Amino acid sequence: MKQEISFIRKVVITTSVVLLLSAALALVLYAVHFFFLVFASILFAVLLRAMTNWLHDKTGLGKGLALALSSLLFFGLIFLAGWLIAPTVQAQIEDLRETLPSSIERLKDQLGRTSWGAKALDELESSQESMMPETQEIVNKAQTFFTSTISIITDLFIVIVIGIFFASSPAQYQKGIVSLVPVRHRTRLWEVLDKSYETLKWWLFGKLVTMVFVGILTAVGLMLLGIPMALALAVIAFFLDFIPTVGPIIASVPAILIAFLDGPMTALYVAILYFIIQSIESYLLAPLIFEKTVHISPVITLLSLVLFGILVGPLGVILAAPLVAVLQVFVRELYIKDYLERDLPKNQ
């Protein structure tokens, strides 16, 4: 009788655990955008906290004052960069607007000299009217664009506000997470959370270095090639380099298209320039920077970009790499070391 009761109890416990895990997974999938916003806030908080700790150590300022100064410094640098770059970008856009019609005509002439190009132009002109969207479709697209813009602004506001709260008292939130596990595991979880913070901090630092490198090299290279909007394209390359593998490819597309208006050879030179910059970053700079900090397999990075892109969209693609870096810490520390290798000698 006791064995039957014990068996029933095990079945009930197992069923309850499976149901709870299924409910948790369903909640995560249903509100996955929310969880990614929380992680984006944590990433922003790590950035602010790293700056805060550095200022506190170097100047002796209090943590609160150092955090306020870090926030002002961060947003001030963004505003200053925009203020310095905006006039140049605007002037380049105006120049491009004036030269674009003639460049398009030149491109048509070059395409018309080949049989396949002439055929493509004829098909394009014949289908031009059918390609024009209806008025209602234009209105719908405008409404979608407006809604997406408002959503992005709202998400940014949420990330900034929550990130500042996280950065103001990280120990309080860390203690709240640790208190959810049994007492005997709390010290170990605290250590893993500290390692996750260090991983994100050094990942952000390394990524910032590579982004600056890509932005500067892109601007110099495009200017030497005489490409219009070189500074604006370099800014695009700087920000998109935050996304590994895919970001640099996306950043090269507008530059190549603009260069193609000046001729196929110019477009080829621009493509070669982006390839060289990406090769230097991937095979020389990134391994040197991330060798002793964060190492993520390119295959895992690419798969995570695809997976999180499907689940969340652009936000998932942007946050895939740092999220994988943190998950890698948890898997290595809590699963491999504490479970698979728990019986191995400590010196192995």
mmCIF file of N, CA and C in Angstrom, residues 195-327:
data_model
loop_
_atom_site.group_PDB
_atom_site.id
_atom_site.type_symbol
_atom_site.label_atom_id
_atom_site.label_comp_id
_atom_site.label_asym_id
_atom_site.label_seq_id
_atom_site.Cartn_x
_atom_site.Cartn_y
_atom_site.Cartn_z
ATOM 1 N N LYS A 195 29.207 36.492 -12.895
ATOM 2 C CA LYS A 195 29.927 36.135 -14.112
ATOM 3 C C LYS A 195 29.154 36.576 -15.355
ATOM 4 N N SER A 196 27.838 36.509 -15.294
ATOM 5 C CA SER A 196 27.021 36.980 -16.420
ATOM 6 C C SER A 196 27.198 38.480 -16.626
ATOM 7 N N TYR A 197 27.252 39.217 -15.518
ATOM 8 C CA TYR A 197 27.491 40.660 -15.617
ATOM 9 C C TYR A 197 28.847 40.947 -16.262
ATOM 10 N N GLU A 198 29.885 40.235 -15.816
ATOM 11 C CA GLU A 198 31.220 40.439 -16.384
ATOM 12 C C GLU A 198 31.235 40.083 -17.875
ATOM 13 N N THR A 199 30.534 39.014 -18.230
ATOM 14 C CA THR A 199 30.481 38.601 -19.635
ATOM 15 C C THR A 199 29.825 39.670 -20.491
ATOM 16 N N LEU A 200 28.687 40.188 -20.045
ATOM 17 C CA LEU A 200 28.001 41.224 -20.805
ATOM 18 C C LEU A 200 28.833 42.505 -20.864
ATOM 19 N N LYS A 201 29.487 42.840 -19.768
ATOM 20 C CA LYS A 201 30.300 44.061 -19.733
ATOM 21 C C LYS A 201 31.422 43.989 -20.759
ATOM 22 N N TRP A 202 32.153 42.893 -20.760
ATOM 23 C CA TRP A 202 33.275 42.777 -21.690
ATOM 24 C C TRP A 202 32.807 42.558 -23.124
ATOM 25 N N TRP A 203 31.649 41.927 -23.285
ATOM 26 C CA TRP A 203 31.096 41.794 -24.637
ATOM 27 C C TRP A 203 30.750 43.172 -25.190
ATOM 28 N N LEU A 204 30.110 44.004 -24.383
ATOM 29 C CA LEU A 204 29.765 45.358 -24.819
ATOM 30 C C LEU A 204 31.014 46.168 -25.143
ATOM 31 N N PHE A 205 32.026 46.044 -24.288
ATOM 32 C CA PHE A 205 33.265 46.776 -24.542
ATOM 33 C C PHE A 205 33.906 46.331 -25.857
ATOM 34 N N GLY A 206 34.019 45.025 -26.056
ATOM 35 C CA GLY A 206 34.603 44.528 -27.302
ATOM 36 C C GLY A 206 33.792 44.916 -28.515
ATOM 37 N N LYS A 207 32.476 44.849 -28.384
ATOM 38 C CA LYS A 207 31.619 45.198 -29.518
ATOM 39 C C LYS A 207 31.739 46.673 -29.850
ATOM 40 N N LEU A 208 31.828 47.516 -28.846
ATOM 41 C CA LEU A 208 31.985 48.941 -29.092
ATOM 42 C C LEU A 208 33.280 49.229 -29.838
ATOM 43 N N VAL A 209 34.352 48.534 -29.475
ATOM 44 C CA VAL A 209 35.633 48.728 -30.159
ATOM 45 C C VAL A 209 35.518 48.340 -31.634
ATOM 46 N N THR A 210 34.918 47.189 -31.912
ATOM 47 C CA THR A 210 34.780 46.757 -33.306
ATOM 48 C C THR A 210 33.853 47.673 -34.086
ATOM 49 N N MET A 211 32.808 48.180 -33.454
ATOM 50 C CA MET A 211 31.882 49.093 -34.128
ATOM 51 C C MET A 211 32.581 50.395 -34.516
ATOM 52 N N VAL A 212 33.383 50.933 -33.588
ATOM 53 C CA VAL A 212 34.134 52.157 -33.894
ATOM 54 C C VAL A 212 35.120 51.909 -35.029
ATOM 55 N N PHE A 213 35.801 50.778 -34.973
ATOM 56 C CA PHE A 213 36.741 50.410 -36.032
ATOM 57 C C PHE A 213 36.037 50.349 -37.385
ATOM 58 N N VAL A 214 34.904 49.673 -37.445
ATOM 59 C CA VAL A 214 34.164 49.532 -38.708
ATOM 60 C C VAL A 214 33.666 50.884 -39.192
ATOM 61 N N GLY A 215 33.131 51.696 -38.282
ATOM 62 C CA GLY A 215 32.616 53.001 -38.686
ATOM 63 C C GLY A 215 33.693 53.904 -39.258
ATOM 64 N N ILE A 216 34.844 53.985 -38.591
ATOM 65 C CA ILE A 216 35.929 54.853 -39.053
ATOM 66 C C ILE A 216 36.484 54.358 -40.383
ATOM 67 N N LEU A 217 36.747 53.063 -40.482
ATOM 68 C CA LEU A 217 37.320 52.513 -41.704
ATOM 69 C C LEU A 217 36.358 52.651 -42.880
ATOM 70 N N THR A 218 35.066 52.466 -42.615
ATOM 71 C CA THR A 218 34.067 52.630 -43.681
ATOM 72 C C THR A 218 34.024 54.060 -44.170
ATOM 73 N N ALA A 219 34.021 55.029 -43.248
ATOM 74 C CA ALA A 219 33.983 56.436 -43.640
ATOM 75 C C ALA A 219 35.206 56.810 -44.470
ATOM 76 N N VAL A 220 36.393 56.405 -44.016
ATOM 77 C CA VAL A 220 37.626 56.735 -44.737
ATOM 78 C C VAL A 220 37.623 56.075 -46.113
ATOM 79 N N GLY A 221 37.257 54.807 -46.166
ATOM 80 C CA GLY A 221 37.269 54.091 -47.443
ATOM 81 C C GLY A 221 36.290 54.666 -48.448
ATOM 82 N N LEU A 222 35.080 54.961 -48.007
ATOM 83 C CA LEU A 222 34.077 55.516 -48.926
ATOM 84 C C LEU A 222 34.458 56.915 -49.391
ATOM 85 N N MET A 223 35.058 57.702 -48.507
ATOM 86 C CA MET A 223 35.502 59.037 -48.912
ATOM 87 C C MET A 223 36.609 58.947 -49.957
ATOM 88 N N LEU A 224 37.533 58.018 -49.773
ATOM 89 C CA LEU A 224 38.611 57.845 -50.750
ATOM 90 C C LEU A 224 38.063 57.392 -52.104
ATOM 91 N N LEU A 225 36.991 56.630 -52.087
ATOM 92 C CA LEU A 225 36.377 56.176 -53.331
ATOM 93 C C LEU A 225 35.435 57.217 -53.932
ATOM 94 N N GLY A 226 35.196 58.300 -53.194
ATOM 95 C CA GLY A 226 34.339 59.366 -53.703
ATOM 96 C C GLY A 226 32.862 59.024 -53.699
ATOM 97 N N ILE A 227 32.424 58.206 -52.752
ATOM 98 C CA ILE A 227 31.023 57.787 -52.683
ATOM 99 C C ILE A 227 30.207 58.853 -51.953
ATOM 100 N N PRO A 228 29.069 59.287 -52.518
ATOM 101 C CA PRO A 228 28.212 60.252 -51.816
ATOM 102 C C PRO A 228 27.700 59.671 -50.501
ATOM 103 N N MET A 229 27.392 60.540 -49.556
ATOM 104 C CA MET A 229 26.845 60.149 -48.257
ATOM 105 C C MET A 229 27.769 59.189 -47.517
ATOM 106 N N ALA A 230 29.074 59.380 -47.663
ATOM 107 C CA ALA A 230 30.027 58.470 -47.022
ATOM 108 C C ALA A 230 29.853 58.460 -45.508
ATOM 109 N N LEU A 231 29.633 59.626 -44.914
ATOM 110 C CA LEU A 231 29.509 59.705 -43.457
ATOM 111 C C LEU A 231 28.232 59.017 -42.985
ATOM 112 N N ALA A 232 27.126 59.257 -43.709
ATOM 113 C CA ALA A 232 25.870 58.611 -43.329
ATOM 114 C C ALA A 232 25.966 57.096 -43.459
ATOM 115 N N LEU A 233 26.588 56.620 -44.521
ATOM 116 C CA LEU A 233 26.766 55.177 -44.707
ATOM 117 C C LEU A 233 27.675 54.587 -43.634
ATOM 118 N N ALA A 234 28.671 55.357 -43.189
ATOM 119 C CA ALA A 234 29.555 54.887 -42.121
ATOM 120 C C ALA A 234 28.798 54.778 -40.796
ATOM 121 N N VAL A 235 27.895 55.729 -40.551
ATOM 122 C CA VAL A 235 27.076 55.654 -39.333
ATOM 123 C C VAL A 235 26.187 54.413 -39.370
ATOM 124 N N ILE A 236 25.614 54.128 -40.542
ATOM 125 C CA ILE A 236 24.796 52.914 -40.698
ATOM 126 C C ILE A 236 25.639 51.671 -40.431
ATOM 127 N N ALA A 237 26.855 51.648 -40.987
ATOM 128 C CA ALA A 237 27.753 50.503 -40.768
ATOM 129 C C ALA A 237 28.119 50.368 -39.293
ATOM 130 N N PHE A 238 28.314 51.507 -38.615
ATOM 131 C CA PHE A 238 28.664 51.496 -37.184
ATOM 132 C C PHE A 238 27.565 50.820 -36.372
ATOM 133 N N PHE A 239 26.322 51.231 -36.550
ATOM 134 C CA PHE A 239 25.230 50.690 -35.747
ATOM 135 C C PHE A 239 24.895 49.251 -36.131
ATOM 136 N N LEU A 240 24.891 48.944 -37.422
ATOM 137 C CA LEU A 240 24.538 47.593 -37.838
ATOM 138 C C LEU A 240 25.609 46.573 -37.488
ATOM 139 N N ASP A 241 26.831 47.035 -37.225
ATOM 140 C CA ASP A 241 27.878 46.099 -36.823
ATOM 141 C C ASP A 241 27.582 45.498 -35.451
ATOM 142 N N PHE A 242 26.634 46.064 -34.719
ATOM 143 C CA PHE A 242 26.214 45.483 -33.440
ATOM 144 C C PHE A 242 25.630 44.093 -33.652
ATOM 145 N N ILE A 243 25.066 43.858 -34.856
ATOM 146 C CA ILE A 243 24.494 42.553 -35.193
ATOM 147 C C ILE A 243 25.567 41.736 -35.897
ATOM 148 N N PRO A 244 26.053 40.669 -35.310
ATOM 149 C CA PRO A 244 27.129 39.901 -35.948
ATOM 150 C C PRO A 244 26.671 39.263 -37.258
ATOM 151 N N THR A 245 27.599 39.097 -38.168
ATOM 152 C CA THR A 245 27.421 38.359 -39.416
ATOM 153 C C THR A 245 26.443 39.051 -40.362
ATOM 154 N N VAL A 246 25.210 39.228 -39.927
ATOM 155 C CA VAL A 246 24.165 39.760 -40.797
ATOM 156 C C VAL A 246 24.255 41.274 -40.924
ATOM 157 N N GLY A 247 24.576 41.964 -39.823
ATOM 158 C CA GLY A 247 24.596 43.426 -39.830
ATOM 159 C C GLY A 247 25.509 44.028 -40.879
ATOM 160 N N PRO A 248 26.778 43.604 -40.982
ATOM 161 C CA PRO A 248 27.665 44.169 -42.004
ATOM 162 C C PRO A 248 27.170 43.938 -43.430
ATOM 163 N N ILE A 249 26.527 42.798 -43.673
ATOM 164 C CA ILE A 249 25.989 42.530 -45.011
ATOM 165 C C ILE A 249 24.872 43.509 -45.338
ATOM 166 N N ILE A 250 23.979 43.730 -44.369
ATOM 167 C CA ILE A 250 22.879 44.685 -44.581
ATOM 168 C C ILE A 250 23.435 46.087 -44.795
ATOM 169 N N ALA A 251 24.473 46.456 -44.035
ATOM 170 C CA ALA A 251 25.047 47.799 -44.149
ATOM 171 C C ALA A 251 25.694 48.025 -45.507
ATOM 172 N N SER A 252 26.192 46.965 -46.135
ATOM 173 C CA SER A 252 26.865 47.136 -47.432
ATOM 174 C C SER A 252 25.888 47.361 -48.584
ATOM 175 N N VAL A 253 24.646 46.946 -48.422
ATOM 176 C CA VAL A 253 23.683 47.023 -49.534
ATOM 177 C C VAL A 253 23.445 48.454 -50.009
ATOM 178 N N PRO A 254 23.068 49.409 -49.120
ATOM 179 C CA PRO A 254 22.846 50.776 -49.619
ATOM 180 C C PRO A 254 24.100 51.403 -50.208
ATOM 181 N N ALA A 255 25.262 51.101 -49.641
ATOM 182 C CA ALA A 255 26.509 51.662 -50.175
ATOM 183 C C ALA A 255 26.782 51.146 -51.582
ATOM 184 N N ILE A 256 26.570 49.860 -51.805
ATOM 185 C CA ILE A 256 26.800 49.279 -53.132
ATOM 186 C C ILE A 256 25.802 49.825 -54.143
ATOM 187 N N LEU A 257 24.531 49.990 -53.720
ATOM 188 C CA LEU A 257 23.516 50.527 -54.636
ATOM 189 C C LEU A 257 23.839 51.961 -55.037
ATOM 190 N N ILE A 258 24.252 52.758 -54.057
ATOM 191 C CA ILE A 258 24.614 54.146 -54.368
ATOM 192 C C ILE A 258 25.845 54.190 -55.269
ATOM 193 N N ALA A 259 26.824 53.342 -54.989
ATOM 194 C CA ALA A 259 28.034 53.309 -55.812
ATOM 195 C C ALA A 259 27.736 52.840 -57.224
ATOM 196 N N PHE A 260 26.746 51.962 -57.377
ATOM 197 C CA PHE A 260 26.404 51.442 -58.707
ATOM 198 C C PHE A 260 25.888 52.537 -59.626
ATOM 199 N N LEU A 261 25.334 53.598 -59.045
ATOM 200 C CA LEU A 261 24.872 54.725 -59.868
ATOM 201 C C LEU A 261 26.042 55.434 -60.544
ATOM 202 N N ASP A 262 27.224 55.282 -59.991
ATOM 203 C CA ASP A 262 28.407 55.877 -60.588
ATOM 204 C C ASP A 262 29.117 54.930 -61.555
ATOM 205 N N GLY A 263 28.696 53.663 -61.528
ATOM 206 C CA GLY A 263 29.280 52.693 -62.450
ATOM 207 C C GLY A 263 29.482 51.347 -61.785
ATOM 208 N N PRO A 264 29.456 50.263 -62.553
ATOM 209 C CA PRO A 264 29.629 48.922 -61.988
ATOM 210 C C PRO A 264 30.975 48.735 -61.287
ATOM 211 N N MET A 265 32.033 49.324 -61.834
ATOM 212 C CA MET A 265 33.349 49.151 -61.221
ATOM 213 C C MET A 265 33.413 49.816 -59.846
ATOM 214 N N THR A 266 32.764 50.978 -59.724
ATOM 215 C CA THR A 266 32.727 51.644 -58.417
ATOM 216 C C THR A 266 31.984 50.793 -57.398
ATOM 217 N N ALA A 267 30.874 50.189 -57.838
ATOM 218 C CA ALA A 267 30.127 49.298 -56.946
ATOM 219 C C ALA A 267 30.987 48.109 -56.537
ATOM 220 N N LEU A 268 31.773 47.596 -57.475
ATOM 221 C CA LEU A 268 32.660 46.479 -57.153
ATOM 222 C C LEU A 268 33.710 46.891 -56.134
ATOM 223 N N TYR A 269 34.273 48.096 -56.297
ATOM 224 C CA TYR A 269 35.265 48.589 -55.340
ATOM 225 C C TYR A 269 34.664 48.723 -53.941
ATOM 226 N N VAL A 270 33.421 49.213 -53.865
ATOM 227 C CA VAL A 270 32.755 49.363 -52.571
ATOM 228 C C VAL A 270 32.504 47.999 -51.942
ATOM 229 N N ALA A 271 32.069 47.039 -52.743
ATOM 230 C CA ALA A 271 31.852 45.686 -52.221
ATOM 231 C C ALA A 271 33.150 45.094 -51.686
ATOM 232 N N ILE A 272 34.236 45.313 -52.416
ATOM 233 C CA ILE A 272 35.546 44.824 -51.961
ATOM 234 C C ILE A 272 35.950 45.518 -50.653
ATOM 235 N N LEU A 273 35.676 46.823 -50.564
ATOM 236 C CA LEU A 273 35.997 47.573 -49.346
ATOM 237 C C LEU A 273 35.278 46.982 -48.139
ATOM 238 N N TYR A 274 33.969 46.743 -48.259
ATOM 239 C CA TYR A 274 33.204 46.174 -47.147
ATOM 240 C C TYR A 274 33.693 44.766 -46.817
ATOM 241 N N PHE A 275 34.057 44.005 -47.841
ATOM 242 C CA PHE A 275 34.558 42.649 -47.610
ATOM 243 C C PHE A 275 35.874 42.679 -46.828
ATOM 244 N N ILE A 276 36.753 43.600 -47.197
ATOM 245 C CA ILE A 276 38.040 43.711 -46.508
ATOM 246 C C ILE A 276 37.834 44.133 -45.051
ATOM 247 N N ILE A 277 36.967 45.130 -44.833
ATOM 248 C CA ILE A 277 36.703 45.597 -43.466
ATOM 249 C C ILE A 277 36.108 44.473 -42.622
ATOM 250 N N GLN A 278 35.137 43.759 -43.187
ATOM 251 C CA GLN A 278 34.523 42.664 -42.445
ATOM 252 C C GLN A 278 35.511 41.539 -42.175
ATOM 253 N N SER A 279 36.398 41.268 -43.122
ATOM 254 C CA SER A 279 37.400 40.212 -42.926
ATOM 255 C C SER A 279 38.383 40.586 -41.820
ATOM 256 N N ILE A 280 38.834 41.852 -41.817
ATOM 257 C CA ILE A 280 39.748 42.303 -40.766
ATOM 258 C C ILE A 280 39.080 42.211 -39.400
ATOM 259 N N GLU A 281 37.810 42.633 -39.343
ATOM 260 C CA GLU A 281 37.100 42.570 -38.064
ATOM 261 C C GLU A 281 36.907 41.123 -37.606
ATOM 262 N N SER A 282 36.492 40.246 -38.528
ATOM 263 C CA SER A 282 36.130 38.877 -38.150
ATOM 264 C C SER A 282 37.334 38.016 -37.829
ATOM 265 N N TYR A 283 38.427 38.183 -38.591
ATOM 266 C CA TYR A 283 39.548 37.258 -38.473
ATOM 267 C C TYR A 283 40.753 37.819 -37.715
ATOM 268 N N LEU A 284 40.777 39.132 -37.498
ATOM 269 C CA LEU A 284 41.904 39.719 -36.777
ATOM 270 C C LEU A 284 41.461 40.440 -35.505
ATOM 271 N N LEU A 285 40.568 41.411 -35.656
ATOM 272 C CA LEU A 285 40.213 42.259 -34.518
ATOM 273 C C LEU A 285 39.356 41.518 -33.494
ATOM 274 N N ALA A 286 38.243 40.908 -33.953
ATOM 275 C CA ALA A 286 37.329 40.235 -33.021
ATOM 276 C C ALA A 286 38.001 39.104 -32.242
ATOM 277 N N PRO A 287 38.755 38.206 -32.881
ATOM 278 C CA PRO A 287 39.431 37.163 -32.087
ATOM 279 C C PRO A 287 40.405 37.737 -31.065
ATOM 280 N N LEU A 288 41.072 38.830 -31.422
ATOM 281 C CA LEU A 288 42.018 39.444 -30.499
ATOM 282 C C LEU A 288 41.303 40.037 -29.293
ATOM 283 N N ILE A 289 40.144 40.657 -29.531
ATOM 284 C CA ILE A 289 39.411 41.317 -28.451
ATOM 285 C C ILE A 289 38.683 40.308 -27.578
ATOM 286 N N PHE A 290 38.002 39.351 -28.232
ATOM 287 C CA PHE A 290 37.152 38.427 -27.484
ATOM 288 C C PHE A 290 37.865 37.163 -27.033
ATOM 289 N N GLU A 291 39.169 37.069 -27.295
ATOM 290 C CA GLU A 291 39.892 35.837 -26.957
ATOM 291 C C GLU A 291 39.811 35.524 -25.472
ATOM 292 N N LYS A 292 39.990 36.539 -24.632
ATOM 293 C CA LYS A 292 40.006 36.319 -23.184
ATOM 294 C C LYS A 292 38.725 36.801 -22.512
ATOM 295 N N THR A 293 37.735 37.171 -23.283
ATOM 296 C CA THR A 293 36.503 37.664 -22.674
ATOM 297 C C THR A 293 35.321 36.780 -23.033
ATOM 298 N N VAL A 294 34.829 36.878 -24.261
ATOM 299 C CA VAL A 294 33.645 36.140 -24.685
ATOM 300 C C VAL A 294 33.927 35.511 -26.035
ATOM 301 N N HIS A 295 33.756 34.214 -26.113
ATOM 302 C CA HIS A 295 33.920 33.531 -27.388
ATOM 303 C C HIS A 295 32.626 32.783 -27.709
ATOM 304 N N ILE A 296 31.997 33.162 -28.818
ATOM 305 C CA ILE A 296 30.766 32.517 -29.256
ATOM 306 C C ILE A 296 31.013 31.948 -30.644
ATOM 307 N N SER A 297 30.645 30.701 -30.836
ATOM 308 C CA SER A 297 30.821 30.064 -32.131
ATOM 309 C C SER A 297 30.027 30.814 -33.199
ATOM 310 N N PRO A 298 30.630 31.079 -34.370
ATOM 311 C CA PRO A 298 29.888 31.757 -35.450
ATOM 312 C C PRO A 298 28.637 31.002 -35.865
ATOM 313 N N VAL A 299 28.695 29.662 -35.830
ATOM 314 C CA VAL A 299 27.521 28.863 -36.199
ATOM 315 C C VAL A 299 26.393 29.082 -35.198
ATOM 316 N N ILE A 300 26.742 29.054 -33.898
ATOM 317 C CA ILE A 300 25.721 29.292 -32.869
ATOM 318 C C ILE A 300 25.158 30.701 -32.989
ATOM 319 N N THR A 301 26.017 31.668 -33.275
ATOM 320 C CA THR A 301 25.559 33.047 -33.446
ATOM 321 C C THR A 301 24.568 33.162 -34.589
ATOM 322 N N LEU A 302 24.897 32.556 -35.730
ATOM 323 C CA LEU A 302 24.022 32.626 -36.895
ATOM 324 C C LEU A 302 22.698 31.921 -36.629
ATOM 325 N N LEU A 303 22.749 30.753 -35.994
ATOM 326 C CA LEU A 303 21.515 30.029 -35.681
ATOM 327 C C LEU A 303 20.647 30.816 -34.703
ATOM 328 N N SER A 304 21.280 31.469 -33.738
ATOM 329 C CA SER A 304 20.511 32.272 -32.788
ATOM 330 C C SER A 304 19.878 33.474 -33.469
ATOM 331 N N LEU A 305 20.577 34.067 -34.434
ATOM 332 C CA LEU A 305 19.996 35.177 -35.187
ATOM 333 C C LEU A 305 18.735 34.735 -35.912
ATOM 334 N N VAL A 306 18.797 33.564 -36.535
ATOM 335 C CA VAL A 306 17.634 33.045 -37.261
ATOM 336 C C VAL A 306 16.495 32.727 -36.299
ATOM 337 N N LEU A 307 16.813 32.008 -35.207
ATOM 338 C CA LEU A 307 15.781 31.591 -34.259
ATOM 339 C C LEU A 307 15.099 32.782 -33.601
ATOM 340 N N PHE A 308 15.883 33.692 -33.020
ATOM 341 C CA PHE A 308 15.297 34.830 -32.319
ATOM 342 C C PHE A 308 14.668 35.819 -33.301
ATOM 343 N N GLY A 309 15.189 35.855 -34.532
ATOM 344 C CA GLY A 309 14.547 36.687 -35.547
ATOM 345 C C GLY A 309 13.159 36.186 -35.874
ATOM 346 N N ILE A 310 12.983 34.864 -35.942
ATOM 347 C CA ILE A 310 11.662 34.286 -36.204
ATOM 348 C C ILE A 310 10.722 34.526 -35.025
ATOM 349 N N LEU A 311 11.243 34.367 -33.797
ATOM 350 C CA LEU A 311 10.398 34.480 -32.613
ATOM 351 C C LEU A 311 10.008 35.919 -32.302
ATOM 352 N N VAL A 312 10.956 36.835 -32.423
ATOM 353 C CA VAL A 312 10.737 38.201 -31.944
ATOM 354 C C VAL A 312 10.788 39.242 -33.060
ATOM 355 N N GLY A 313 11.489 38.941 -34.141
ATOM 356 C CA GLY A 313 11.651 39.926 -35.201
ATOM 357 C C GLY A 313 12.972 40.670 -35.061
ATOM 358 N N PRO A 314 13.017 41.924 -35.493
ATOM 359 C CA PRO A 314 14.272 42.694 -35.452
ATOM 360 C C PRO A 314 14.891 42.783 -34.059
ATOM 361 N N LEU A 315 14.058 42.886 -33.024
ATOM 362 C CA LEU A 315 14.591 42.972 -31.666
ATOM 363 C C LEU A 315 15.353 41.699 -31.302
ATOM 364 N N GLY A 316 14.847 40.559 -31.728
ATOM 365 C CA GLY A 316 15.537 39.307 -31.469
ATOM 366 C C GLY A 316 16.862 39.214 -32.183
ATOM 367 N N VAL A 317 16.918 39.725 -33.406
ATOM 368 C CA VAL A 317 18.173 39.724 -34.165
ATOM 369 C C VAL A 317 19.204 40.615 -33.487
ATOM 370 N N ILE A 318 18.773 41.774 -33.001
ATOM 371 C CA ILE A 318 19.689 42.719 -32.371
ATOM 372 C C ILE A 318 20.277 42.148 -31.077
ATOM 373 N N LEU A 319 19.444 41.453 -30.304
ATOM 374 C CA LEU A 319 19.873 40.987 -28.980
ATOM 375 C C LEU A 319 20.342 39.542 -28.969
ATOM 376 N N ALA A 320 20.398 38.898 -30.120
ATOM 377 C CA ALA A 320 20.734 37.471 -30.161
ATOM 378 C C ALA A 320 22.121 37.197 -29.595
ATOM 379 N N ALA A 321 23.127 37.947 -30.044
ATOM 380 C CA ALA A 321 24.509 37.669 -29.630
ATOM 381 C C ALA A 321 24.730 37.838 -28.124
ATOM 382 N N PRO A 322 24.349 38.967 -27.510
ATOM 383 C CA PRO A 322 24.555 39.072 -26.051
ATOM 384 C C PRO A 322 23.727 38.071 -25.259
ATOM 385 N N LEU A 323 22.531 37.739 -25.751
ATOM 386 C CA LEU A 323 21.712 36.746 -25.055
ATOM 387 C C LEU A 323 22.375 35.377 -25.083
ATOM 388 N N VAL A 324 22.943 35.015 -26.225
ATOM 389 C CA VAL A 324 23.656 33.738 -26.333
ATOM 390 C C VAL A 324 24.879 33.736 -25.421
ATOM 391 N N ALA A 325 25.549 34.877 -25.308
ATOM 392 C CA ALA A 325 26.712 34.963 -24.417
ATOM 393 C C ALA A 325 26.322 34.671 -22.971
ATOM 394 N N VAL A 326 25.175 35.202 -22.527
ATOM 395 C CA VAL A 326 24.712 34.959 -21.163
ATOM 396 C C VAL A 326 24.256 33.509 -20.996
ATOM 397 N N LEU A 327 23.506 33.013 -21.970
ATOM 398 C CA LEU A 327 23.055 31.617 -21.895
ATOM 399 C C LEU A 327 24.244 30.664 -21.858
#
